[in-house]
Tab-separated table of N, CA and C in Angstrom:
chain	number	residue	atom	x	y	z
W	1	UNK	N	298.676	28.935	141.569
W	1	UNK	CA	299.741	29.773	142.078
W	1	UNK	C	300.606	30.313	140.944
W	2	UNK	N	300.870	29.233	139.791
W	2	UNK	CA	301.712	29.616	138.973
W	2	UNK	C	300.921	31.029	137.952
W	3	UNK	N	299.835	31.106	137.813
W	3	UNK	CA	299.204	31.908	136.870
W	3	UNK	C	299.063	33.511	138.089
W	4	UNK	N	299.137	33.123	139.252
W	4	UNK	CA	299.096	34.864	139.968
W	4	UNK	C	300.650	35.282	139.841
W	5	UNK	N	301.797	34.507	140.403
W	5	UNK	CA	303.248	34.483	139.587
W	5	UNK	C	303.270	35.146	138.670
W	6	UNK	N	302.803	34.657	137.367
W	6	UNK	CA	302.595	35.417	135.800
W	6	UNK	C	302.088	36.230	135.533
W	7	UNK	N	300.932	36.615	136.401
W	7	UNK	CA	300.090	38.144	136.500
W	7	UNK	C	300.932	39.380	136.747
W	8	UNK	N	301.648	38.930	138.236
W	8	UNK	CA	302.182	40.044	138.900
W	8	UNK	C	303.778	40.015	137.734
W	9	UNK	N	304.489	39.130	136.815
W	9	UNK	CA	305.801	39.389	136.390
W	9	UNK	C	305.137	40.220	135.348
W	10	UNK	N	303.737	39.934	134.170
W	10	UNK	CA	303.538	40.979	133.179
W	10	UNK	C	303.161	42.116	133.832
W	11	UNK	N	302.566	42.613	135.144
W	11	UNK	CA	302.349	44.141	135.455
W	11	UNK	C	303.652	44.834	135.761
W	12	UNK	N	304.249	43.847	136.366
W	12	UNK	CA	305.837	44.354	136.615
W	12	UNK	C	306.670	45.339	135.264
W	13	UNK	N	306.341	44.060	133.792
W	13	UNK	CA	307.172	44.358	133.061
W	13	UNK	C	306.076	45.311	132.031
W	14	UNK	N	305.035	45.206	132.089
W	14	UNK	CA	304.341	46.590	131.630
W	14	UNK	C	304.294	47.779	132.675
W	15	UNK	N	305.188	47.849	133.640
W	15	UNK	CA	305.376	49.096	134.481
W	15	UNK	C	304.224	49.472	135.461
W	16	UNK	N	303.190	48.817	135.471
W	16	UNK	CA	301.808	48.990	136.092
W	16	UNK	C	302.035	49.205	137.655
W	17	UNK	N	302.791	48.117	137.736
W	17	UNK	CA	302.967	47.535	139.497
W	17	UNK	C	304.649	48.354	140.221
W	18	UNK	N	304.957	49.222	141.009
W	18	UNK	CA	305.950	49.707	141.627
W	18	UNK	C	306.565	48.925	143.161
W	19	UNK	N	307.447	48.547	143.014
W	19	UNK	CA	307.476	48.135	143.677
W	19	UNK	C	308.222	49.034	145.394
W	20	UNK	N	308.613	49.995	144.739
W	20	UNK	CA	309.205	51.284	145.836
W	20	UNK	C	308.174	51.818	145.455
W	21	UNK	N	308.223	52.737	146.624
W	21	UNK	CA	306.766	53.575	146.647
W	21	UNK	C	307.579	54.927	146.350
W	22	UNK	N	307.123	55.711	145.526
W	22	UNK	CA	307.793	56.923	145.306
W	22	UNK	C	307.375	58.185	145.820
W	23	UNK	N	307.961	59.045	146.156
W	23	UNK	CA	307.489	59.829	146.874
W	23	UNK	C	307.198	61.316	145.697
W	24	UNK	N	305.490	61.260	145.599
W	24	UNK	CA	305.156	62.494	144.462
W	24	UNK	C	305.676	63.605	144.376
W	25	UNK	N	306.309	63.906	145.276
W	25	UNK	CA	306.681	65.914	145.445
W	25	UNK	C	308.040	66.172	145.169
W	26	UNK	N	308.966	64.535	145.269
W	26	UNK	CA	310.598	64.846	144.685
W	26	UNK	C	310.297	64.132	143.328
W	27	UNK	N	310.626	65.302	142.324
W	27	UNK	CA	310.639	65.275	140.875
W	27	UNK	C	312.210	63.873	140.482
W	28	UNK	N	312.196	63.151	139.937
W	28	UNK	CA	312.960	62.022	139.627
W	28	UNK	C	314.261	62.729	139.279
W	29	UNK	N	315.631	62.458	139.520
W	29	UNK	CA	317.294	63.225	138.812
W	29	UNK	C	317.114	62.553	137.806
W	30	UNK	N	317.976	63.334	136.734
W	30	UNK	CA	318.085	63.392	135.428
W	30	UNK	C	319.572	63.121	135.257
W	31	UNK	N	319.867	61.778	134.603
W	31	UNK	CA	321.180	61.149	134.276
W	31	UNK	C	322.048	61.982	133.902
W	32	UNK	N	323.222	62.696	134.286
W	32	UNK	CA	323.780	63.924	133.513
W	32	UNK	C	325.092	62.887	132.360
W	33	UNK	N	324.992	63.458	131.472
W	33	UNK	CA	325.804	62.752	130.308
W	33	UNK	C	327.416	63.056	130.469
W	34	UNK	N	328.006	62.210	130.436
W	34	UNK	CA	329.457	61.931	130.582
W	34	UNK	C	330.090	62.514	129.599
W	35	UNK	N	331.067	63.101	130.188
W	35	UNK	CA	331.755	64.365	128.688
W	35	UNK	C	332.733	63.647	127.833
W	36	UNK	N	333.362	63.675	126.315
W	36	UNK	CA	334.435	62.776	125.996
W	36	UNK	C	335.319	63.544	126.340
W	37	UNK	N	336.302	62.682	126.332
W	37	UNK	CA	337.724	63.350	126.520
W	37	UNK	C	338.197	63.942	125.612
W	38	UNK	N	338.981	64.875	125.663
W	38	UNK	CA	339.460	65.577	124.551
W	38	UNK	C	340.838	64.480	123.689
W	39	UNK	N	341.228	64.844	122.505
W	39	UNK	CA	342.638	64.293	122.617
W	39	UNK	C	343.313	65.855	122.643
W	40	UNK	N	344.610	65.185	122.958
W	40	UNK	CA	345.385	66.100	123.680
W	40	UNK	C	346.182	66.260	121.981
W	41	UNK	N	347.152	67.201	121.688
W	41	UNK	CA	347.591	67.718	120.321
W	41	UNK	C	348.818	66.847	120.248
W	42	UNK	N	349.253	66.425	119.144
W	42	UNK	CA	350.103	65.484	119.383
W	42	UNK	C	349.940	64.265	119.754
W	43	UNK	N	348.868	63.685	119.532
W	43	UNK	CA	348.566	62.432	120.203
W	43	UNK	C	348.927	61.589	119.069
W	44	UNK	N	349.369	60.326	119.489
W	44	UNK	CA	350.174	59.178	119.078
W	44	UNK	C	349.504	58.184	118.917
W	45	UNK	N	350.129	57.092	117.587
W	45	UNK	CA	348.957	56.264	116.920
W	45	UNK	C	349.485	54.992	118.581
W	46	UNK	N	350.689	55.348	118.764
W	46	UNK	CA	351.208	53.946	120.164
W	46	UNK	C	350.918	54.356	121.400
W	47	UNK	N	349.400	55.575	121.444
W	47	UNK	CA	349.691	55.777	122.351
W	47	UNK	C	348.812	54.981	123.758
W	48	UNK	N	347.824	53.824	123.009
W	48	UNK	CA	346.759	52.869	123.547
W	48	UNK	C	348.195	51.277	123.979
W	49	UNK	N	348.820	51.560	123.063
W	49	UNK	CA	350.328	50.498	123.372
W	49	UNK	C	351.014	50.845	124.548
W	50	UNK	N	351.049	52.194	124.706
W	50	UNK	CA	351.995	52.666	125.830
W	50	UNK	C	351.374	52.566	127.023
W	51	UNK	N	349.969	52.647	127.173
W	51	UNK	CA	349.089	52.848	128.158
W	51	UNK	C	348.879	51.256	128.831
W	52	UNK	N	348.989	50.114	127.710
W	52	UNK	CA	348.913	48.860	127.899
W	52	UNK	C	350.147	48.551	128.619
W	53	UNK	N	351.087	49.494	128.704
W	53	UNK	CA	352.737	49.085	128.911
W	53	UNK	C	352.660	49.101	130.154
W	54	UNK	N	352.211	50.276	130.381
W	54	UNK	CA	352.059	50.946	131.767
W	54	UNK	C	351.418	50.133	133.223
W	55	UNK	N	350.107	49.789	132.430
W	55	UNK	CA	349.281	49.476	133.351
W	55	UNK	C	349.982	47.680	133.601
W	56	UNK	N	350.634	47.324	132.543
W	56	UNK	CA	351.204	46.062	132.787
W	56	UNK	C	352.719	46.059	133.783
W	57	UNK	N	353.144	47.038	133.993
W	57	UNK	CA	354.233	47.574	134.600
W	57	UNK	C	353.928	47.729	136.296
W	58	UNK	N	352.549	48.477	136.154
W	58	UNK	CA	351.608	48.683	137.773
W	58	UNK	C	351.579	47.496	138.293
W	59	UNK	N	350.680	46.771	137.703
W	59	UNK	CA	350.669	44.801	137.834
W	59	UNK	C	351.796	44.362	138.827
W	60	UNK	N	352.492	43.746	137.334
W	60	UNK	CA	353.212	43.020	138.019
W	60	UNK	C	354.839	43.421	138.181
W	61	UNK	N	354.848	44.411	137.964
W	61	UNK	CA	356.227	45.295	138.027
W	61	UNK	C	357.372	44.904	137.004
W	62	UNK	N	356.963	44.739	135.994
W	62	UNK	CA	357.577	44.336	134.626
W	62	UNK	C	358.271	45.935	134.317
W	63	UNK	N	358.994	45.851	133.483
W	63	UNK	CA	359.745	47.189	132.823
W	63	UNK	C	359.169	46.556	131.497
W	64	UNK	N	358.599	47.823	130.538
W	64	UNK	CA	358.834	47.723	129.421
W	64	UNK	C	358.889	48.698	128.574
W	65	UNK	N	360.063	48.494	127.467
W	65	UNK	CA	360.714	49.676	127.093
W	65	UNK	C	359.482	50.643	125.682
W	66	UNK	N	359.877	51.911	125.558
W	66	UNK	CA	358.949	52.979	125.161
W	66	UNK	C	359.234	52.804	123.566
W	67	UNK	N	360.439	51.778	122.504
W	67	UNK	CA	360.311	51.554	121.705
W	67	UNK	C	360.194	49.622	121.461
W	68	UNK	N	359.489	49.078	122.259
W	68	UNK	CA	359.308	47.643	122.531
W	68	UNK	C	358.974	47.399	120.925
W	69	UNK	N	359.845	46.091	120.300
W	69	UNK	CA	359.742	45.500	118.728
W	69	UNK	C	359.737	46.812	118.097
W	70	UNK	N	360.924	47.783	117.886
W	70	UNK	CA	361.113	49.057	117.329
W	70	UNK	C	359.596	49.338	116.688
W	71	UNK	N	358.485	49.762	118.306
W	71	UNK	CA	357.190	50.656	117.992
W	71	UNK	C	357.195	51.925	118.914
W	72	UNK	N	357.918	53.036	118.422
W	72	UNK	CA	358.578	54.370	118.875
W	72	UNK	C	356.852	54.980	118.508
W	73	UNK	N	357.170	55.922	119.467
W	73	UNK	CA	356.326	57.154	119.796
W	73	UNK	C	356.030	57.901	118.320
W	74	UNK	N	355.073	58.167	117.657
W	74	UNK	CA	354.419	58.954	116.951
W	74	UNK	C	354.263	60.636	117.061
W	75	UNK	N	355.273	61.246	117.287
W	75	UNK	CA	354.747	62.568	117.858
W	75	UNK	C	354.770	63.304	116.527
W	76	UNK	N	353.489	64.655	116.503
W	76	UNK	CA	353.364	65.254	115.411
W	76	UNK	C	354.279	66.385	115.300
W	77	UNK	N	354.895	66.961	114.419
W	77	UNK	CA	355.763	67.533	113.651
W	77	UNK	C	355.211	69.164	113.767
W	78	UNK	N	355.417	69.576	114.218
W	78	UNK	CA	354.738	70.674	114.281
W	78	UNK	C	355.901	72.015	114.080
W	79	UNK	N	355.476	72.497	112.998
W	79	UNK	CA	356.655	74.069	112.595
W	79	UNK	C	355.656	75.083	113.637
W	80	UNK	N	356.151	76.165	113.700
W	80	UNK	CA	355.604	77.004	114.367
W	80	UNK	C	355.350	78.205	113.856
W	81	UNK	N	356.361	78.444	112.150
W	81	UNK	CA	356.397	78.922	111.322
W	81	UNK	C	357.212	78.186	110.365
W	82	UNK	N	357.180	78.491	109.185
W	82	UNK	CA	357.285	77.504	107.665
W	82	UNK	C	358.572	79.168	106.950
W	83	UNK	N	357.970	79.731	106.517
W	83	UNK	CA	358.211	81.210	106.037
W	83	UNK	C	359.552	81.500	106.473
W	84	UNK	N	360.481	82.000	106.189
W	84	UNK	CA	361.503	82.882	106.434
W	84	UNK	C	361.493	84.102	106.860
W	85	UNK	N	362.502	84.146	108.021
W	85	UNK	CA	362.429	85.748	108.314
W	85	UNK	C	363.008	86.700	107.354
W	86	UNK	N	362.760	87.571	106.551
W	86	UNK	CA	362.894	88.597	105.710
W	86	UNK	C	364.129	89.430	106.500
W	87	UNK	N	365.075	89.943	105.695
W	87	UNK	CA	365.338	91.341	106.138
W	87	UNK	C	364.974	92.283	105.739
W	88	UNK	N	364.629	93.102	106.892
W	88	UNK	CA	364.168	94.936	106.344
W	88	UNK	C	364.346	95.637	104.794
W	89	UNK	N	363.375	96.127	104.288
W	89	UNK	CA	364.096	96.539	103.119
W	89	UNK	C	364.938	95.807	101.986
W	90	UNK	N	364.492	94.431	102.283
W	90	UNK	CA	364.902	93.510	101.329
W	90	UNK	C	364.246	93.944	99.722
W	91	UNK	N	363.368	94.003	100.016
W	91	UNK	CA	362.267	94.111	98.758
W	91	UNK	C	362.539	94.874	98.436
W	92	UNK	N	362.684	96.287	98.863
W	92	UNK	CA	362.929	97.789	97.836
W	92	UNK	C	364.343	97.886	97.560
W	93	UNK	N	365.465	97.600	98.058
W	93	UNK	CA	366.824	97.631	97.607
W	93	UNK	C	367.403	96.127	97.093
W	94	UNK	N	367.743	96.429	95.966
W	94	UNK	CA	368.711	95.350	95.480
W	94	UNK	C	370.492	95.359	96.223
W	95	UNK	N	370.859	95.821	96.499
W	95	UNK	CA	371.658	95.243	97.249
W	95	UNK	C	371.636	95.068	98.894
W	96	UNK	N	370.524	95.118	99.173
W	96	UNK	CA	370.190	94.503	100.503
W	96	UNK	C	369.576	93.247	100.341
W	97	UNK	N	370.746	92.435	100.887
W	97	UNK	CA	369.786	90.701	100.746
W	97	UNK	C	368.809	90.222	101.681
W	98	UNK	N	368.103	89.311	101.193
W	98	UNK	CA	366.760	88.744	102.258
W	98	UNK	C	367.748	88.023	103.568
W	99	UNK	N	368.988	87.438	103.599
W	99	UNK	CA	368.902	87.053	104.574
W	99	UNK	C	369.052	88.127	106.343
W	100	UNK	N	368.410	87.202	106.950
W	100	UNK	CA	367.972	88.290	108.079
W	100	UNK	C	369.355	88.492	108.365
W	101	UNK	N	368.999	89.976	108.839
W	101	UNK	CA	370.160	90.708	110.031
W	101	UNK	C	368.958	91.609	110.850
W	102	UNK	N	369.183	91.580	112.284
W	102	UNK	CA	368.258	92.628	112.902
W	102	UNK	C	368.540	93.958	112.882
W	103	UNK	N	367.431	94.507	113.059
W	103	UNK	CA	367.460	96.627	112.790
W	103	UNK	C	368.065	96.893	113.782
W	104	UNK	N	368.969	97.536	113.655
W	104	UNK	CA	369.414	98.363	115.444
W	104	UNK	C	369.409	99.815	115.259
W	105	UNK	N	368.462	100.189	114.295
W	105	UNK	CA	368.220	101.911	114.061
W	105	UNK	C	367.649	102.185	115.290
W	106	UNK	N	367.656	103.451	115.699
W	106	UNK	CA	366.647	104.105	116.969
W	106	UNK	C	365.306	104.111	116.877
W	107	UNK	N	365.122	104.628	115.467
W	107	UNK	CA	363.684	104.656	115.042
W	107	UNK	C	363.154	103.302	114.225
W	108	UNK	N	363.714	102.409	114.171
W	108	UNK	CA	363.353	101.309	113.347
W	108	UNK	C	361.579	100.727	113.674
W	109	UNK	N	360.486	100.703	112.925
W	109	UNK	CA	359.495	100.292	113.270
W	109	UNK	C	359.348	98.727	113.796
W	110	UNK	N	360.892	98.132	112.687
W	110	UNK	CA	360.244	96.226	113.201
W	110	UNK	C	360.880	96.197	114.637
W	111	UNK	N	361.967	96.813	114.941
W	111	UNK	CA	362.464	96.898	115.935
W	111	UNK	C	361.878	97.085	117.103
W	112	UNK	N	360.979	97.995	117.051
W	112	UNK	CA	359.822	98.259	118.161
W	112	UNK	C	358.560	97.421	117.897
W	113	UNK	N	358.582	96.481	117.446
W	113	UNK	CA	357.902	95.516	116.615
W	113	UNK	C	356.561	96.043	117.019
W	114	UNK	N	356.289	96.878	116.043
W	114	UNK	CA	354.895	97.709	115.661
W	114	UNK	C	354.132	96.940	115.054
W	115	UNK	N	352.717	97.152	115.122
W	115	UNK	CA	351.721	96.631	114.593
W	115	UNK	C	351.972	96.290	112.944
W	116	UNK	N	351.678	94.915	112.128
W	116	UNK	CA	351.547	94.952	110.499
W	116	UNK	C	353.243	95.198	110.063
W	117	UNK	N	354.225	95.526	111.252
W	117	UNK	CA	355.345	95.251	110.315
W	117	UNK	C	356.238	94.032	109.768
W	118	UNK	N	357.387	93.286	109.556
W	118	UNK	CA	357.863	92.692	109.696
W	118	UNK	C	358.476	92.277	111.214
W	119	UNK	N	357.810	90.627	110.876
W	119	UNK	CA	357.907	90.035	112.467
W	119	UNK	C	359.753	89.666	112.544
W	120	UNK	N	360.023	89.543	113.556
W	120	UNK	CA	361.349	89.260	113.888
W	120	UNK	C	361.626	88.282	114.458
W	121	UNK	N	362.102	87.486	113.949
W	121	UNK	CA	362.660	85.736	114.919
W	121	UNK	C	362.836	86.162	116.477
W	122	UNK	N	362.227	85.007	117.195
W	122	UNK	CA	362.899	84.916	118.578
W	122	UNK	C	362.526	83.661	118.833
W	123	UNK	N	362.691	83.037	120.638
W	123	UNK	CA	363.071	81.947	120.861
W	123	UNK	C	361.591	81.311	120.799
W	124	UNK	N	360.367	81.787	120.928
W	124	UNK	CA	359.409	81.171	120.776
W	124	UNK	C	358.965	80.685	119.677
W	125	UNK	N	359.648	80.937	118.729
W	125	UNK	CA	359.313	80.398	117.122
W	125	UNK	C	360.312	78.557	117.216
W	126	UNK	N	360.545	78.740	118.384
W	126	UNK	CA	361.419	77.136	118.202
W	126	UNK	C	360.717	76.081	118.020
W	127	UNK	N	361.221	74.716	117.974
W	127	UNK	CA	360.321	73.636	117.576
W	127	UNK	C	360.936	73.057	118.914
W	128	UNK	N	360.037	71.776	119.077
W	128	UNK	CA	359.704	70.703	119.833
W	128	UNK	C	361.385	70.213	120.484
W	129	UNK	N	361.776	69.857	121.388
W	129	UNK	CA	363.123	69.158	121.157
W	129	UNK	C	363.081	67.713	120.557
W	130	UNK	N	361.887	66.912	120.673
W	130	UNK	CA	362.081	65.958	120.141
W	130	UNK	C	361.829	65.311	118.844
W	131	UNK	N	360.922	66.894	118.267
W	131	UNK	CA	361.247	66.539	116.997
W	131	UNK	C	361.322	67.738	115.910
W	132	UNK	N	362.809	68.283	116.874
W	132	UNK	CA	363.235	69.229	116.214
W	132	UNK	C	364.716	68.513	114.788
W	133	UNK	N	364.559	69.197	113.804
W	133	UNK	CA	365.292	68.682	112.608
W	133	UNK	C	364.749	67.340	111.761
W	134	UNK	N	363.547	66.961	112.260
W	134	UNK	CA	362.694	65.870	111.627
W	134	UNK	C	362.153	66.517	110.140
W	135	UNK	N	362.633	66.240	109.566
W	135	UNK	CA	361.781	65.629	107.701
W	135	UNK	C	360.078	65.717	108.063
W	136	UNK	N	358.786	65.949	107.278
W	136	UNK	CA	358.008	65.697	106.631
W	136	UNK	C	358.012	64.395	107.413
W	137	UNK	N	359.128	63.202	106.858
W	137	UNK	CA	358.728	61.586	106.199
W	137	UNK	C	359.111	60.803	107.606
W	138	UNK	N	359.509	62.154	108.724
W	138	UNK	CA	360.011	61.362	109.711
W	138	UNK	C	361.195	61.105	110.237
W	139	UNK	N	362.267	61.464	109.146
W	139	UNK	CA	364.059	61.107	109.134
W	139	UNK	C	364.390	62.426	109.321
W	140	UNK	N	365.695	62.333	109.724
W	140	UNK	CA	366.717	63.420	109.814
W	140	UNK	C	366.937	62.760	108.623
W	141	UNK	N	368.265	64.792	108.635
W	141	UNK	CA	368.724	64.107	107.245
W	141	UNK	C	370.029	64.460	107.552
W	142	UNK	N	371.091	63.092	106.969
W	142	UNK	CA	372.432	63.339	106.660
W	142	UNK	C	372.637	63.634	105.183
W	143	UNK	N	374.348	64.357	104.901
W	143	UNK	CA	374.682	64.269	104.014
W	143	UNK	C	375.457	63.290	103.778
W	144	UNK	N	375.383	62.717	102.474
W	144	UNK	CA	376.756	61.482	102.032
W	144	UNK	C	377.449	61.936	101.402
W	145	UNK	N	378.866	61.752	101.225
W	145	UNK	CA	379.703	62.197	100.465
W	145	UNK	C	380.415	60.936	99.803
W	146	UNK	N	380.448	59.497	99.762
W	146	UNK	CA	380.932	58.331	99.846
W	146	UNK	C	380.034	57.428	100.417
W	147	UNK	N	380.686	56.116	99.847
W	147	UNK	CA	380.111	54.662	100.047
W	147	UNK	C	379.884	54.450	101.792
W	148	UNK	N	381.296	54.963	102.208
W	148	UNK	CA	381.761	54.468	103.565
W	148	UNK	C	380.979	55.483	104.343
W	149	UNK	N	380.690	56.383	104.214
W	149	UNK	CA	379.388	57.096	104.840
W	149	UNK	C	378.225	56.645	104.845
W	150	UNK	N	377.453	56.318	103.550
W	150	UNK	CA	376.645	55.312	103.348
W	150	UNK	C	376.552	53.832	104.060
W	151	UNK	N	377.589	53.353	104.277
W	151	UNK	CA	377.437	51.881	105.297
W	151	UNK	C	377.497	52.380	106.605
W	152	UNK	N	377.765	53.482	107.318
W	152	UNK	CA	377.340	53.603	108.185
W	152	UNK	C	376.229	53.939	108.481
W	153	UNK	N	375.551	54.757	107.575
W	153	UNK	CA	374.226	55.239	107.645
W	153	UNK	C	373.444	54.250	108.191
W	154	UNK	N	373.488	52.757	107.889
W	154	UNK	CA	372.646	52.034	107.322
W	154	UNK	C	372.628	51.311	108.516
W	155	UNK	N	373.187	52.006	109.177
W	155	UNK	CA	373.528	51.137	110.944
W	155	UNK	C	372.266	52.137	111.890
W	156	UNK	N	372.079	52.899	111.439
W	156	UNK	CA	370.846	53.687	111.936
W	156	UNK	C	369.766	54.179	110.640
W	157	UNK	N	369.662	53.389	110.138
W	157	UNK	CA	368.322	53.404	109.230
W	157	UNK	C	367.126	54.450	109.647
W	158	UNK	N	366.896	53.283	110.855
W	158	UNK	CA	364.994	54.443	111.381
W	158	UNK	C	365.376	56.078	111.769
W	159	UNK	N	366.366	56.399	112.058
W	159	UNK	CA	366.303	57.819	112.149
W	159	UNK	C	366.773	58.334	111.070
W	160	UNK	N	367.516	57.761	110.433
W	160	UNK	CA	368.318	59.060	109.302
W	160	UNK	C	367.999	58.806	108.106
W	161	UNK	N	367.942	59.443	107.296
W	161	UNK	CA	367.833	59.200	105.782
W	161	UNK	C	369.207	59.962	105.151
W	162	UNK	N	369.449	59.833	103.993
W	162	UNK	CA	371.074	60.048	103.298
W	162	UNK	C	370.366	61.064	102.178
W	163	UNK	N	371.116	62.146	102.433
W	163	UNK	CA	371.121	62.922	101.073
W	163	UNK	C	372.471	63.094	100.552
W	164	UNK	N	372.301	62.929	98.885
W	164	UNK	CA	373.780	62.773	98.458
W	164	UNK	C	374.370	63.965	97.993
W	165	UNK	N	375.350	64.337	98.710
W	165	UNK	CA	375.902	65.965	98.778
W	165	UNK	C	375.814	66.490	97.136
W	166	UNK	N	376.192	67.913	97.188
W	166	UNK	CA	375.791	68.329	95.792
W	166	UNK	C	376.736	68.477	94.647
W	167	UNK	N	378.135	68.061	95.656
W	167	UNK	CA	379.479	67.740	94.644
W	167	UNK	C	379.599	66.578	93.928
W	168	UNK	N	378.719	65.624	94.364
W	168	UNK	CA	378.770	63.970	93.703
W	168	UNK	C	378.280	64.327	92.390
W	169	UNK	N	379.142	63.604	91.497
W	169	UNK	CA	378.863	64.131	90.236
W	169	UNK	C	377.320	62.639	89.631
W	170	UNK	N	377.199	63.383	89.057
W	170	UNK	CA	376.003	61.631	88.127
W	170	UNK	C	376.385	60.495	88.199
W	171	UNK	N	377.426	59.816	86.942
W	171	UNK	CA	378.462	58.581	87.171
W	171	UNK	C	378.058	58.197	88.890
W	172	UNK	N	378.619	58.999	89.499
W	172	UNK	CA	379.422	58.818	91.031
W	172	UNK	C	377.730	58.459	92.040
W	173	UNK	N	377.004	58.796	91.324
W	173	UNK	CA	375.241	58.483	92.312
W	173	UNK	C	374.892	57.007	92.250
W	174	UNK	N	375.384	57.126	91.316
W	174	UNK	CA	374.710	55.485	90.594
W	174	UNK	C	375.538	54.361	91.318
């Protein structure tokens, strides 16, 4: 008995023997492959932490906070433009300065903001609110003018960084 047992498990596992009977005329479906997810722009190194927060929150109805052991949100920094807006005719007249003022001529080309001319600030050139005035390194930046500015600074470290105003003389940095 034991050796017909062993017959029928090797035809099994060399595929020989079926055990559903298949029907010849429906061609077999074809596994369709699972798409990845995209990441979304701005995606955050806490953002597998936050998701752990969450689903632990669903549970057992825990609160837990979005900078838990000061591990804050990662969001990317994004300018929307870097460049300065020019004023008109900066370049060909010396006493017209680069900083912007808008055209209010009738015929002004940037004004009718024509094709290839100078672009003109508006509200869509804004940044993020939450990480609008952020540094490169991550910090806002204050100015210091004194010590006693400085010890307060130091009461909010993770957001701010200290720049030392441009009246402090050398001696006075140190």
């Amino acid at each position: 008995m034991t050796s017909f047992n062993n017959s029928i498990l090797r035809s099994l596992v060399a595929g020989k023997l079926r055990l559903k009977e298949e029907n010849p005329r429906k061609p077999e479906k074809k596994k369709k492959k699972k798409k990845k997810k995209k990441k979304k722009k701005g995606f955050c190194v806490a953002q597998s932490f936050r998701e752990a927060c969450a689903d632990r929150a669903r549970f057992d109805g825990s609160r837990v906070g979005s900078d838990l052991f000061g591990y804050q949100r990662l969001l990317s920094i994004v300018k929307k433009r870097v460049k300065q807006f020019k004023r008109l005719q900066s370049d060909r007249k010396i006493c017209v300065k680069t900083n912007w003022r808008r055209p209010k001529g009738i015929d002004s080309r940037v004004r009718r903001k024509f094709k290839g001319f100078t672009l003109m600030p508006n509200i869509g050139y804004g940044s993020d609110k939450k990480t609008r005035h952020y540094l490169p390194n991550r910090f806002k930046k204050f100015v210091v003018h004194n010590v006693k500015e400085l010890e307060v600074l130091m009461m909010h470290n993770r957001t701010y960084c200290a720049e030392i105003a441009h009246n402090i003389s050398t001696r006075g940095r140190k």
